[in-house]
Short mmCIF file of C-alpha atoms and ligand atoms in Angstrom, two decimals:
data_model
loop_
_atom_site.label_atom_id
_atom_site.label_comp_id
_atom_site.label_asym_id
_atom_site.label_seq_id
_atom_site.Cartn_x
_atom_site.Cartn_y
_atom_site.Cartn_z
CA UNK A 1 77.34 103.69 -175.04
CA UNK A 2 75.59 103.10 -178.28
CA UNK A 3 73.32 99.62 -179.55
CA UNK A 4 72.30 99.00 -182.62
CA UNK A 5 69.72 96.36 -183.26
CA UNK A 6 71.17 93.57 -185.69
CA UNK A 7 68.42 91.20 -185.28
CA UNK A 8 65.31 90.38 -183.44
CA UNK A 9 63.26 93.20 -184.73
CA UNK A 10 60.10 92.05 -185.93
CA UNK A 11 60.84 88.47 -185.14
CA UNK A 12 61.98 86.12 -182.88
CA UNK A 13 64.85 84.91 -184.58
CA UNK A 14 68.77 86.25 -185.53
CA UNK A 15 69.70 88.14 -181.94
CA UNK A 16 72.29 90.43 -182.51
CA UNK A 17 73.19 93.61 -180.53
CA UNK A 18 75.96 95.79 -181.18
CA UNK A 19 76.81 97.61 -178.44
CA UNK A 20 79.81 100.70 -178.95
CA UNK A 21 81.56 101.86 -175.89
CA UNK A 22 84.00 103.95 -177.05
CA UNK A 23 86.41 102.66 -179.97
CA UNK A 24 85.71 99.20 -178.59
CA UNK A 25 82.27 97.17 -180.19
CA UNK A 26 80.73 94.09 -178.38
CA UNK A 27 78.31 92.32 -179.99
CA UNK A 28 75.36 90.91 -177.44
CA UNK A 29 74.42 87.27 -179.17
CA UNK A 30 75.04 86.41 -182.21
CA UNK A 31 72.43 84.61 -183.77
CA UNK A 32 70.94 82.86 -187.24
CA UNK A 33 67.94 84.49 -188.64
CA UNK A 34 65.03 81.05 -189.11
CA UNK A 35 61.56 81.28 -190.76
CA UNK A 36 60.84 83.63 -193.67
CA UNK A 37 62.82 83.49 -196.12
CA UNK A 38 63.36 87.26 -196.31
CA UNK A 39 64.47 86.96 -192.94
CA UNK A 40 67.10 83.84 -193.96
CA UNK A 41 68.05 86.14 -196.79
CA UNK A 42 69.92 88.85 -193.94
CA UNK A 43 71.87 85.85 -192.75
CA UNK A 44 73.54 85.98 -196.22
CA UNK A 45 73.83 89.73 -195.86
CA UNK A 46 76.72 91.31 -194.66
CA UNK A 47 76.58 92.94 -191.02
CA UNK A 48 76.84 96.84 -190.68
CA UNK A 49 80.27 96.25 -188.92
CA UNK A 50 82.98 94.18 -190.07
CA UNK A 51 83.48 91.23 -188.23
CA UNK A 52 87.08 91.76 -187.66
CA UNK A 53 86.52 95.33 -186.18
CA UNK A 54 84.05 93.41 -183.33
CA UNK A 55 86.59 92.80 -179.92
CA UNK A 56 84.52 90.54 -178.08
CA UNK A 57 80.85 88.99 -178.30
CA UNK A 58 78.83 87.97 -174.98
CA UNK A 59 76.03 84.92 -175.77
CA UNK A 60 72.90 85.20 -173.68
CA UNK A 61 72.64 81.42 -174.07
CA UNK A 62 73.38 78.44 -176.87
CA UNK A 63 70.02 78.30 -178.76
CA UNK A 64 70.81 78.84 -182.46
CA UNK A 65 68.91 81.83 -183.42
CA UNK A 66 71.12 83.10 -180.24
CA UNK A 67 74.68 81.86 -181.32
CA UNK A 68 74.30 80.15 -184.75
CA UNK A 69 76.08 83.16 -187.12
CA UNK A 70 78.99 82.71 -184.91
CA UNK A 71 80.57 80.44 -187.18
CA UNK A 72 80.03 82.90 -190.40
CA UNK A 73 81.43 85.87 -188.19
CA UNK A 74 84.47 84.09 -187.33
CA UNK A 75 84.65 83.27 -191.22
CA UNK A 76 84.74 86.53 -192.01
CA UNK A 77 87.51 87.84 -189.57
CA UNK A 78 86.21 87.50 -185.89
CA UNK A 79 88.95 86.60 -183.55
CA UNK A 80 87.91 88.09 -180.37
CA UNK A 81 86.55 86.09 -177.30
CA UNK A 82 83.27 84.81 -176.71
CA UNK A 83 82.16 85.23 -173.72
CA UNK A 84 79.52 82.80 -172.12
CA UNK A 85 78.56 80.76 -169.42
CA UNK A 86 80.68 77.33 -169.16
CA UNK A 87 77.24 75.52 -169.97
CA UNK A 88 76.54 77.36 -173.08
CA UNK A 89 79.94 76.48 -174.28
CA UNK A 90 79.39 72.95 -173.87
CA UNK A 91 75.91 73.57 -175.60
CA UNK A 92 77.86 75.50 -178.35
CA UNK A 93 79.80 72.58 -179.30
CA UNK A 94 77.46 70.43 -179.87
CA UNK A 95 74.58 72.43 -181.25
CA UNK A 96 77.00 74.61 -183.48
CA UNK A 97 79.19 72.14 -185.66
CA UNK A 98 75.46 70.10 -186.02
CA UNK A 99 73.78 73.76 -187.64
CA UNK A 100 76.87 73.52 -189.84
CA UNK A 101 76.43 70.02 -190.72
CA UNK A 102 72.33 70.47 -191.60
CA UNK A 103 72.91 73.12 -193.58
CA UNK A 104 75.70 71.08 -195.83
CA UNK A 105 73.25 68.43 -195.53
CA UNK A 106 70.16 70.30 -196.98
CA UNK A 107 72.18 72.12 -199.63
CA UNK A 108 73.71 68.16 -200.91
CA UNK A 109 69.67 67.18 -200.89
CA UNK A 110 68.85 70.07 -202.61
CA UNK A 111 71.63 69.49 -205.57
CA UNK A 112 71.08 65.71 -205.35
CA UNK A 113 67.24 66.17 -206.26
CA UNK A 114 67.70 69.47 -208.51
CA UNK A 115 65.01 70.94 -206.79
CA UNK A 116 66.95 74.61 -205.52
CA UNK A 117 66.33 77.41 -207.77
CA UNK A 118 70.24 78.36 -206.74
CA UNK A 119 72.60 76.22 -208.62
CA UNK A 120 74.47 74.38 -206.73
CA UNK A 121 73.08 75.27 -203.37
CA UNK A 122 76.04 76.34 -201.08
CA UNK A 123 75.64 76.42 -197.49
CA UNK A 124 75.62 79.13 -195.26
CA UNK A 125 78.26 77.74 -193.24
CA UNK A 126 80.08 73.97 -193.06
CA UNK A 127 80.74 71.77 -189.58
CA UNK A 128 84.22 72.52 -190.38
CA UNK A 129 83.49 76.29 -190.03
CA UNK A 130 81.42 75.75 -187.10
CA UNK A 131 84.01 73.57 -185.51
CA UNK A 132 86.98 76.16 -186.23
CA UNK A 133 84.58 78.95 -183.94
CA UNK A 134 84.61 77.21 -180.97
CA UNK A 135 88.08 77.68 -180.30
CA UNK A 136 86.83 81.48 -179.76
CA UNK A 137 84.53 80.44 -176.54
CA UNK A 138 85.51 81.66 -173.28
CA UNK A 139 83.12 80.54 -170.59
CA UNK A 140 82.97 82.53 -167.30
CA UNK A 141 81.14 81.56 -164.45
CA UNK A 142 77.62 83.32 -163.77
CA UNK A 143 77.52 85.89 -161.09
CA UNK A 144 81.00 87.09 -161.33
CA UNK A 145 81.63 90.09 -163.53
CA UNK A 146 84.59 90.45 -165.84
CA UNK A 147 85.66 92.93 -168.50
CA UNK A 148 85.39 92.19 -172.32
CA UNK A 149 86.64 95.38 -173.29
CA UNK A 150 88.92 97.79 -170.96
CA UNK A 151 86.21 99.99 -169.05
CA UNK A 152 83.45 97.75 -169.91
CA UNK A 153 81.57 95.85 -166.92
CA UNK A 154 79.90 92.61 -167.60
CA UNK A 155 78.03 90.22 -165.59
CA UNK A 156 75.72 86.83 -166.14
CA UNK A 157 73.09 85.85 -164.56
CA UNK A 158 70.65 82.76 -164.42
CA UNK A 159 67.85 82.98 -167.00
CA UNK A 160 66.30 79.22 -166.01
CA UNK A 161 65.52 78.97 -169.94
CA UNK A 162 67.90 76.18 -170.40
CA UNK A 163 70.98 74.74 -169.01
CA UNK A 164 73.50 78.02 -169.35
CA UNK A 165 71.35 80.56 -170.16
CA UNK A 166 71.76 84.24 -168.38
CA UNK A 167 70.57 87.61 -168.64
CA UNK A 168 73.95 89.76 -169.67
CA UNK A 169 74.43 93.09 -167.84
CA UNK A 170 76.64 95.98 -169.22
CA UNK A 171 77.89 98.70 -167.24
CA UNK A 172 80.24 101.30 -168.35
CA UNK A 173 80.37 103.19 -164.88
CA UNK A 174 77.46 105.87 -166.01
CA UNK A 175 75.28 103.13 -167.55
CA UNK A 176 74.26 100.18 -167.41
CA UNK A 177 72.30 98.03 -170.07
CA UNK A 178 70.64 95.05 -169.20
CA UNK A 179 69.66 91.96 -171.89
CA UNK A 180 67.14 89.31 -171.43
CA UNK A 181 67.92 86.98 -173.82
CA UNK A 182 65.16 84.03 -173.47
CA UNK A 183 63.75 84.50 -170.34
CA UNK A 184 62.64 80.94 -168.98
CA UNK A 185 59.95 80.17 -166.85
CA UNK A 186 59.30 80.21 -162.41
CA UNK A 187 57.84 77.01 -162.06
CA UNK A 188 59.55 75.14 -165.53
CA UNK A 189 59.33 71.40 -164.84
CA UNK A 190 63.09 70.94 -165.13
CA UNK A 191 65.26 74.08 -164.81
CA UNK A 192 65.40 76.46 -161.62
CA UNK A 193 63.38 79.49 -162.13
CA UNK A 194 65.14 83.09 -163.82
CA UNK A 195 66.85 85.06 -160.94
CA UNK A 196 65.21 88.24 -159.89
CA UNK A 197 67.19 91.24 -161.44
CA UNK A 198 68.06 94.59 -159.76
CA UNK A 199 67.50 96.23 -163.28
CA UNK A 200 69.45 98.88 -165.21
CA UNK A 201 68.91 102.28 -167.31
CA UNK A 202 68.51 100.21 -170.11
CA UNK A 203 66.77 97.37 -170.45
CA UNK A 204 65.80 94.97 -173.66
CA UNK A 205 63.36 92.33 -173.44
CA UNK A 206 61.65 89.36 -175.02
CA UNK A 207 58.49 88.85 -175.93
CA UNK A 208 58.04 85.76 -177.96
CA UNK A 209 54.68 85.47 -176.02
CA UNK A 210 54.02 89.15 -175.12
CA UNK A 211 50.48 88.45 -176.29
CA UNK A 212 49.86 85.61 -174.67
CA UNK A 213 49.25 83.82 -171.07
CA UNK A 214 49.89 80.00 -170.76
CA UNK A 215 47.68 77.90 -170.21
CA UNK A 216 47.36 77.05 -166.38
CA UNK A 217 47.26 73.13 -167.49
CA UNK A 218 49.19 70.31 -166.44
CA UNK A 219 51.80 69.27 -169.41
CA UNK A 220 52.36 66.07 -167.99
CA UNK A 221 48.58 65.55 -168.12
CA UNK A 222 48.04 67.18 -171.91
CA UNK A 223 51.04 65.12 -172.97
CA UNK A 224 49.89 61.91 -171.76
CA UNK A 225 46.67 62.67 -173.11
CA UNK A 226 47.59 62.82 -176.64
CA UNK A 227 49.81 59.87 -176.25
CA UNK A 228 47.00 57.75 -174.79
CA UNK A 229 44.67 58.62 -177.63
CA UNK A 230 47.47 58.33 -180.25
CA UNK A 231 47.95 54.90 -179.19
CA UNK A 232 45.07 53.88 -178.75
CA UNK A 233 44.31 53.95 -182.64
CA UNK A 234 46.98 52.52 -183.33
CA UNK A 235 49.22 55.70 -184.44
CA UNK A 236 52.86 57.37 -184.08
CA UNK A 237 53.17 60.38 -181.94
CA UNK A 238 55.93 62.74 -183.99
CA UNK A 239 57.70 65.48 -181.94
CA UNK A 240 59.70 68.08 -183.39
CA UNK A 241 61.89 69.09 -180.75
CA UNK A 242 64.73 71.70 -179.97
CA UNK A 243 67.53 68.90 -179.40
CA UNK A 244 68.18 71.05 -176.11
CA UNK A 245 65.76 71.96 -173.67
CA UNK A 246 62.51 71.18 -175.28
CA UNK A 247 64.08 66.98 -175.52
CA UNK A 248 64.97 67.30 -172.12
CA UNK A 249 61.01 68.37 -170.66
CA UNK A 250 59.55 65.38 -172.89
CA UNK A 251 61.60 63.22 -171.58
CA UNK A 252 61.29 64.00 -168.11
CA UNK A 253 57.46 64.13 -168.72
CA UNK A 254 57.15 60.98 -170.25
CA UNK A 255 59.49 59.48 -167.60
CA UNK A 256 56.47 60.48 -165.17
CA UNK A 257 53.78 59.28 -166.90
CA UNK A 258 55.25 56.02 -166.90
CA UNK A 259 56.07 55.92 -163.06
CA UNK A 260 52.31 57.08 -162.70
CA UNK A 261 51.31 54.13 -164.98
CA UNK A 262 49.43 56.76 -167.86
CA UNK A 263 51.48 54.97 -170.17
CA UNK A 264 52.66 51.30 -170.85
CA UNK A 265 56.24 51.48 -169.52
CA UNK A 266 56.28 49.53 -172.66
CA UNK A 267 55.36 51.47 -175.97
CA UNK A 268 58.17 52.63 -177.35
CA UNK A 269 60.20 56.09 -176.76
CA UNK A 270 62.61 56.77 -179.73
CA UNK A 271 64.43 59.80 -179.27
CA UNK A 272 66.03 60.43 -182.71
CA UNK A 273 68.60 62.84 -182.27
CA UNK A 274 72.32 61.83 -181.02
CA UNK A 275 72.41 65.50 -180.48
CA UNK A 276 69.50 65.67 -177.92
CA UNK A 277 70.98 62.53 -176.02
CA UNK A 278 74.33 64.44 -175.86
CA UNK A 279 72.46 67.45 -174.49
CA UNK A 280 70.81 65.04 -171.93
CA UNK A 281 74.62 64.14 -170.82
CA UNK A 282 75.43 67.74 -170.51
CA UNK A 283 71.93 68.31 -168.97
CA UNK A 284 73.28 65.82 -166.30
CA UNK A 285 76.50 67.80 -165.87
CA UNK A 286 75.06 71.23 -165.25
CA UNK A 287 72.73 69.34 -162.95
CA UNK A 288 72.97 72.47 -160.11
CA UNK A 289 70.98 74.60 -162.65
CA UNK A 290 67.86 71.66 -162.19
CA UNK A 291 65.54 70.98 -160.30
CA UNK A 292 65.49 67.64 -160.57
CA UNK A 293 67.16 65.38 -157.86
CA UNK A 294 70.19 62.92 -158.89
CA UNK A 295 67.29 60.26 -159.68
CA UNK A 296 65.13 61.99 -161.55
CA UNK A 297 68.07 63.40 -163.54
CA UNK A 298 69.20 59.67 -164.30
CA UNK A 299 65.97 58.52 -165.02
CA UNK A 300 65.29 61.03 -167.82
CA UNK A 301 68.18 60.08 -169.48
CA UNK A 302 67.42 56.78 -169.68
CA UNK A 303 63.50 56.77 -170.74
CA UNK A 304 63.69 56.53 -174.60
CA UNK A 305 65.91 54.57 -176.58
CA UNK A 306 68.46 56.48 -178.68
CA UNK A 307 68.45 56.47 -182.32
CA UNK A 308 72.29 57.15 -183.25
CA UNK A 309 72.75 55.85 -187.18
CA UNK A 310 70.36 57.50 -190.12
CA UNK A 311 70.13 54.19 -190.96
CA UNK A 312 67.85 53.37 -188.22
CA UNK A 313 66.39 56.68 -188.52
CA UNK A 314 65.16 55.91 -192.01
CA UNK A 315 63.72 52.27 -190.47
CA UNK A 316 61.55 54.08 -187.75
CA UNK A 317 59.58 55.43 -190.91
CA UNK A 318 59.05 51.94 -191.71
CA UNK A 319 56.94 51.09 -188.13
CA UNK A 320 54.10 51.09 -187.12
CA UNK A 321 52.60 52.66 -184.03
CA UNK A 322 52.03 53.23 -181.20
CA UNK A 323 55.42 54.35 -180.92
CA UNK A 324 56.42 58.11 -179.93
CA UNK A 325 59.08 59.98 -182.01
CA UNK A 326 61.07 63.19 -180.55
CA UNK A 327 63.23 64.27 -183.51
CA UNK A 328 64.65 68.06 -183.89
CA UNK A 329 64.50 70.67 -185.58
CA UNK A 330 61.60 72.21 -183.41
CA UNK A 331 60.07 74.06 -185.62
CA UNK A 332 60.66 71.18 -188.59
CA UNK A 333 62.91 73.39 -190.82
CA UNK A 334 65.44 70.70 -191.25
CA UNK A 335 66.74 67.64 -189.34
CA UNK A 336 65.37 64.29 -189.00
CA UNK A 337 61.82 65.12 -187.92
CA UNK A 338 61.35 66.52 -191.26
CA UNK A 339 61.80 62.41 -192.83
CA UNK A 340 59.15 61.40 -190.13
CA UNK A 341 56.87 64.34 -191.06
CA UNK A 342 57.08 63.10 -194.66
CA UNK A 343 56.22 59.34 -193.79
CA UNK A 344 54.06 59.76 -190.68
CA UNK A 345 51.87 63.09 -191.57
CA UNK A 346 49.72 61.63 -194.76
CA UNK A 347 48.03 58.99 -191.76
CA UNK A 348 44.59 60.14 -189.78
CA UNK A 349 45.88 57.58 -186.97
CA UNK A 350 49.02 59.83 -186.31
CA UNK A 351 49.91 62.96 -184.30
CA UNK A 352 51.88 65.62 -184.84
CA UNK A 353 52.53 67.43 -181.76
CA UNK A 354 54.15 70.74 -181.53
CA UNK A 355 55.88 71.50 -178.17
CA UNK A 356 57.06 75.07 -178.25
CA UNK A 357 56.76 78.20 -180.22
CA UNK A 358 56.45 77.73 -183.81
CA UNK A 359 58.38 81.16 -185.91
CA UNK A 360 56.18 82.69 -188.79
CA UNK A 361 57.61 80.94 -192.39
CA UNK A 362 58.50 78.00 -190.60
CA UNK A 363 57.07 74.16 -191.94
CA UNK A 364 56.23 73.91 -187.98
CA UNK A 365 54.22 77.24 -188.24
CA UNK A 366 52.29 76.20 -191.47
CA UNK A 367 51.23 72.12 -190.03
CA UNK A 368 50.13 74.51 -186.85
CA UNK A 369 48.29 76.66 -188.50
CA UNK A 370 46.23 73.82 -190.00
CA UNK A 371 47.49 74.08 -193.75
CA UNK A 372 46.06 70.98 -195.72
CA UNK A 373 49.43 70.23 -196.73
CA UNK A 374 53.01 70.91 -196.56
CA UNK A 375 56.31 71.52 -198.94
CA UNK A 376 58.83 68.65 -197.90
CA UNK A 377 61.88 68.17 -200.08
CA UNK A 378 60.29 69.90 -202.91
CA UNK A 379 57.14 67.59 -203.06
CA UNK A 380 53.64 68.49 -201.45
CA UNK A 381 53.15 66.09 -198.29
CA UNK A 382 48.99 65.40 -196.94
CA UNK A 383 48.59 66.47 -193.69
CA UNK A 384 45.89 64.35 -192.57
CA UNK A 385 47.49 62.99 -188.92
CA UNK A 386 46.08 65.14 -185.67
CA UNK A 387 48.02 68.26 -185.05
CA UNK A 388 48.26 69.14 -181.65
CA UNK A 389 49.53 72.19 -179.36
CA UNK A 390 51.73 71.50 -176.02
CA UNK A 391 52.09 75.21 -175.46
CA UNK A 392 52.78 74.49 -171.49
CA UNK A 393 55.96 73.11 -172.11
CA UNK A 394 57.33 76.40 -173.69
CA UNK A 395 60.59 77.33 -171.99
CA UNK A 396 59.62 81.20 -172.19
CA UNK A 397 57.91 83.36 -169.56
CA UNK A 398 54.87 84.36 -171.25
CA UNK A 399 53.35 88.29 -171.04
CA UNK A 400 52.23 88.25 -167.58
CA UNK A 401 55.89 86.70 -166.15
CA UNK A 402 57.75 88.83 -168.19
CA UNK A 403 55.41 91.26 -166.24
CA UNK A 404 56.53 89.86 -162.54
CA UNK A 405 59.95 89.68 -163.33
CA UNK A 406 60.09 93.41 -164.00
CA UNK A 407 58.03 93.92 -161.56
CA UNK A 408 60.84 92.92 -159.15
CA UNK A 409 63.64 95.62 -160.80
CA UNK A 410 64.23 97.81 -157.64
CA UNK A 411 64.60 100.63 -160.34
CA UNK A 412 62.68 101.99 -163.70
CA UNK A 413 65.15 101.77 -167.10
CA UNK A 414 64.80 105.31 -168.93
CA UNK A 415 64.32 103.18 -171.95
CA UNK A 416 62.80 99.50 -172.13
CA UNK A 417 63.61 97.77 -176.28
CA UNK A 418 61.05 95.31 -176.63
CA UNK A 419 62.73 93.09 -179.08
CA UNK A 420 62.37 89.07 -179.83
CA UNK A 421 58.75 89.21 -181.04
CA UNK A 422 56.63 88.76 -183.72
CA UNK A 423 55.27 92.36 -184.35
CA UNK A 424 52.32 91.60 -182.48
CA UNK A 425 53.54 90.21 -179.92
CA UNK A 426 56.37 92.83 -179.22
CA UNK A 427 53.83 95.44 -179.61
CA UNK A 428 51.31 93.80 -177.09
CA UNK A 429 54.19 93.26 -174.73
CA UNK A 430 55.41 96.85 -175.28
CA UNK A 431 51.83 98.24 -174.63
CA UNK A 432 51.30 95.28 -171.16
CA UNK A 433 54.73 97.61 -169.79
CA UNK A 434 53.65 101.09 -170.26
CA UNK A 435 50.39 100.59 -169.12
CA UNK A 436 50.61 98.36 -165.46
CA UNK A 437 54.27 99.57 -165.17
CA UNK A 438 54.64 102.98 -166.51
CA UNK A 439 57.89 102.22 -168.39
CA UNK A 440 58.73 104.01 -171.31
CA UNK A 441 58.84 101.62 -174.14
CA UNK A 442 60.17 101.18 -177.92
CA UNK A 443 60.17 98.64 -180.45
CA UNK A 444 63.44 98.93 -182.49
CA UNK A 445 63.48 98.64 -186.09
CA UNK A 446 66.02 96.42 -187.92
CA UNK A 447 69.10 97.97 -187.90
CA UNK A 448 68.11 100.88 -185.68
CA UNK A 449 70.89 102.81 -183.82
CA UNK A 450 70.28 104.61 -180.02
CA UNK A 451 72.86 106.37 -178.21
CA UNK A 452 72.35 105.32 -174.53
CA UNK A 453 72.92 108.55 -172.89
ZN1 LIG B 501 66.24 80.35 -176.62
#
């Protein structure tokens, strides 16, 4: 076997491994490149392979820096299975054909007010190519292996990052190669924790937070706080969310600091995303992969009103607080959070408040990073509205449970790729390995090719 590293080098976006056994390629996720924009730039690259030359490709889980180029590679020939857990293909078809649809969306904005230096701006990919993908998806259930290419072995297995997500193991009868994808979290508020692994002779892991420990806080009790200050001046709580996952915590948090009284059962919950209410309803359906009983499942789904039309999106910008607004994209790089960062950001009384990792380049990164103001729809928005960190709701392990999880591999990998990182992070993560568990380490470079001997 052979991998080459088509994305995640350096960053924590565009996962893409192409593994050769043989004639036959797989290709281990398939995802967009987010943040800087010579990082966006490779998604309009083409791939070292062509697409029509790749037999099968095996998704780790539905996020779209994980499966979002899937439309583009089945655009450019791809008409091979791909292989994933049955939740991740529901996931897929809702969270691909709506990446298609933003990116249509911001390239119309972009013509509409002349502001892209590219004339017209095309999309990367359109809903209709997104939608003409899924026919490729070919869930199998976790924990029973199956063959994507004669002689190849392949198994999934429980991640707990989000509903669907697995670690993918390869095995070609003289080695095996194991992926983490996004490797969730042991005691996550909603999802059942990542399954203990037997480990492989390869291995490649995460490390969006290699150089970092969670705090050991309550999120229920940091979320409630900045909701009961928020309010109490008067002032809108915005939310940039992943529509999947990230949605799904809040809204189980806020469900339970209502129950516990923290907050009015009153002030008003908008969650403005169809998308993330759809997720909720497929959260529901994958409900064995929670940990959440039947009622607690129910009553999550019901704790904020929906926001469907963009008509009543655009209204919600016209309100006043206290109010709290979950919108995607998470990291504010398009979607409807970006129209309430515009309207909501420029007042003191506000709160902007991040819930997960925020990727270098991104508009999320920048209001994080405290920057005075910020770029929206080519005009220069204030921010003068309280930014605040909920790091505890992150649905990644940080360093020191990557750290246990390996910890319970019943054998050492003869080579350990720490990939998914910003450099520092995959090099802190990379350095945490060798020295408490005496695994040799590398960090790949973009592109990089290792024979797996
Ligand atoms: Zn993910």
């Amino acid at each position: 076997m052979k991998i080459q590293f088509l994305g995640a080098t350096d960053t924590v976006t565009g996962s893409k491994y192409l593994v050769r056994h043989g004639e036959a390629s797989v290709l281990v996720d398939c995802g967009l490149f987010q943040g800087y924009k010579p990082l966006r730039l490779r998604n309009w690259s083409p791939l070292p392979v062509a697409a029509a030359d790749i037999d099968a490709v095996i998704l780790t889980h539905a996020h779209i820096d994980h499966s979002g180029y899937l439309p583009l590679l089945a655009r450019q020939g791809f008409t091979g299975k791909v292989f994933c857990t049955p939740g991740t293909a529901d996931l897929c078809r809702i969270l691909l054909p709506d990446a298609g649809h933003l990116q249509e969306e911001e390239a119309e904005y972009a013509n509409r007010h002349g502001f892209s230096k590219h004339a017209p701006a095309l999309p990367l990919y359109t809903r209709e190519d997104a939608m003409r993908c899924l026919k490729l998806l070919h869930p199998v259930p976790a924990g029973k292996p199956w063959h994507p290419v004669p002689g190849l072995n392949a198994s999934l297995t429980p991640s707990g990052h989000m509903v669907g997500s697995s670690f993918v193991r390869l095995d070609d009868g003289s080695r095996s190669i194991l992926f983490s994808g996004d490797i969730g979290r042991p005691n996550d508020l909603v999802l059942r924790p990542p399954s203990p692994m037997d480990g492989a002779d390869y291995l490649v892991v995460e490390s969006t937070y290699g150089d970092r420990l969670h705090k050991d806080s309550d999120p229920v009790l940091a979320l409630g706080q900045v909701i009961k200050r928020t309010a109490a001046r008067g002032g809108v709580v915005v939310i940039p969310a992943f529509a999947v996952g990230r949605a799904q915590s809040l809204l189980h948090c806020i469900e339970v600091l209502k129950t516990q009284g923290v907050i009015d059962r009153k002030l008003p919950v908008y969650l403005n995303s169809p998308m993330a209410a759809k997720a909720t309803q497929l959260y529901l359906k994958h409900k064995a992969e929670l940990r959440l009983t039947f009622a607690e499942c129910e009553a999550m789904a019901h704790t904020a009103h929906i926001v469907e039309s963009p008509e009543e999106s655009r209204l919600l910008n016209a309100k006043h607080g206290p109010m709290v607004i979950i919108a995607a994209s998470g990291m504010a790089t398009g979607g409807r959070v970006v129209h309430h960062l515009k309207a909501f950001a420029p007042d003191k009384r506000n709160t902007i408040l991040f819930a997960g990792f925020q990727a270098g380049g991104t508009r999320g990164a920048l209001i994080a990073g405290g920057a005075p103001t910020v770029r929206i729809h080519g005009q220069e928005v204030p921010v003068r509205a309280e930014v605040a960190m909920l790091d505890d709701l992150s649905a990644h392990s940080d360093a020191a449970e990557i750290t246990g999880w390996l910890r319970g591999f019943k054998s050492t990998p003869k080579q350990t790729f720490v990939t998914h990182g910003e450099p520092a992070a995959a090099d802190a993560m990379r350095q945490r390995i060798e020295r408490e568990l005496h695994w040799p380490c590398h960090l790949p470079c973009y592109l990089e090719s290792v024979s797996l001997d």
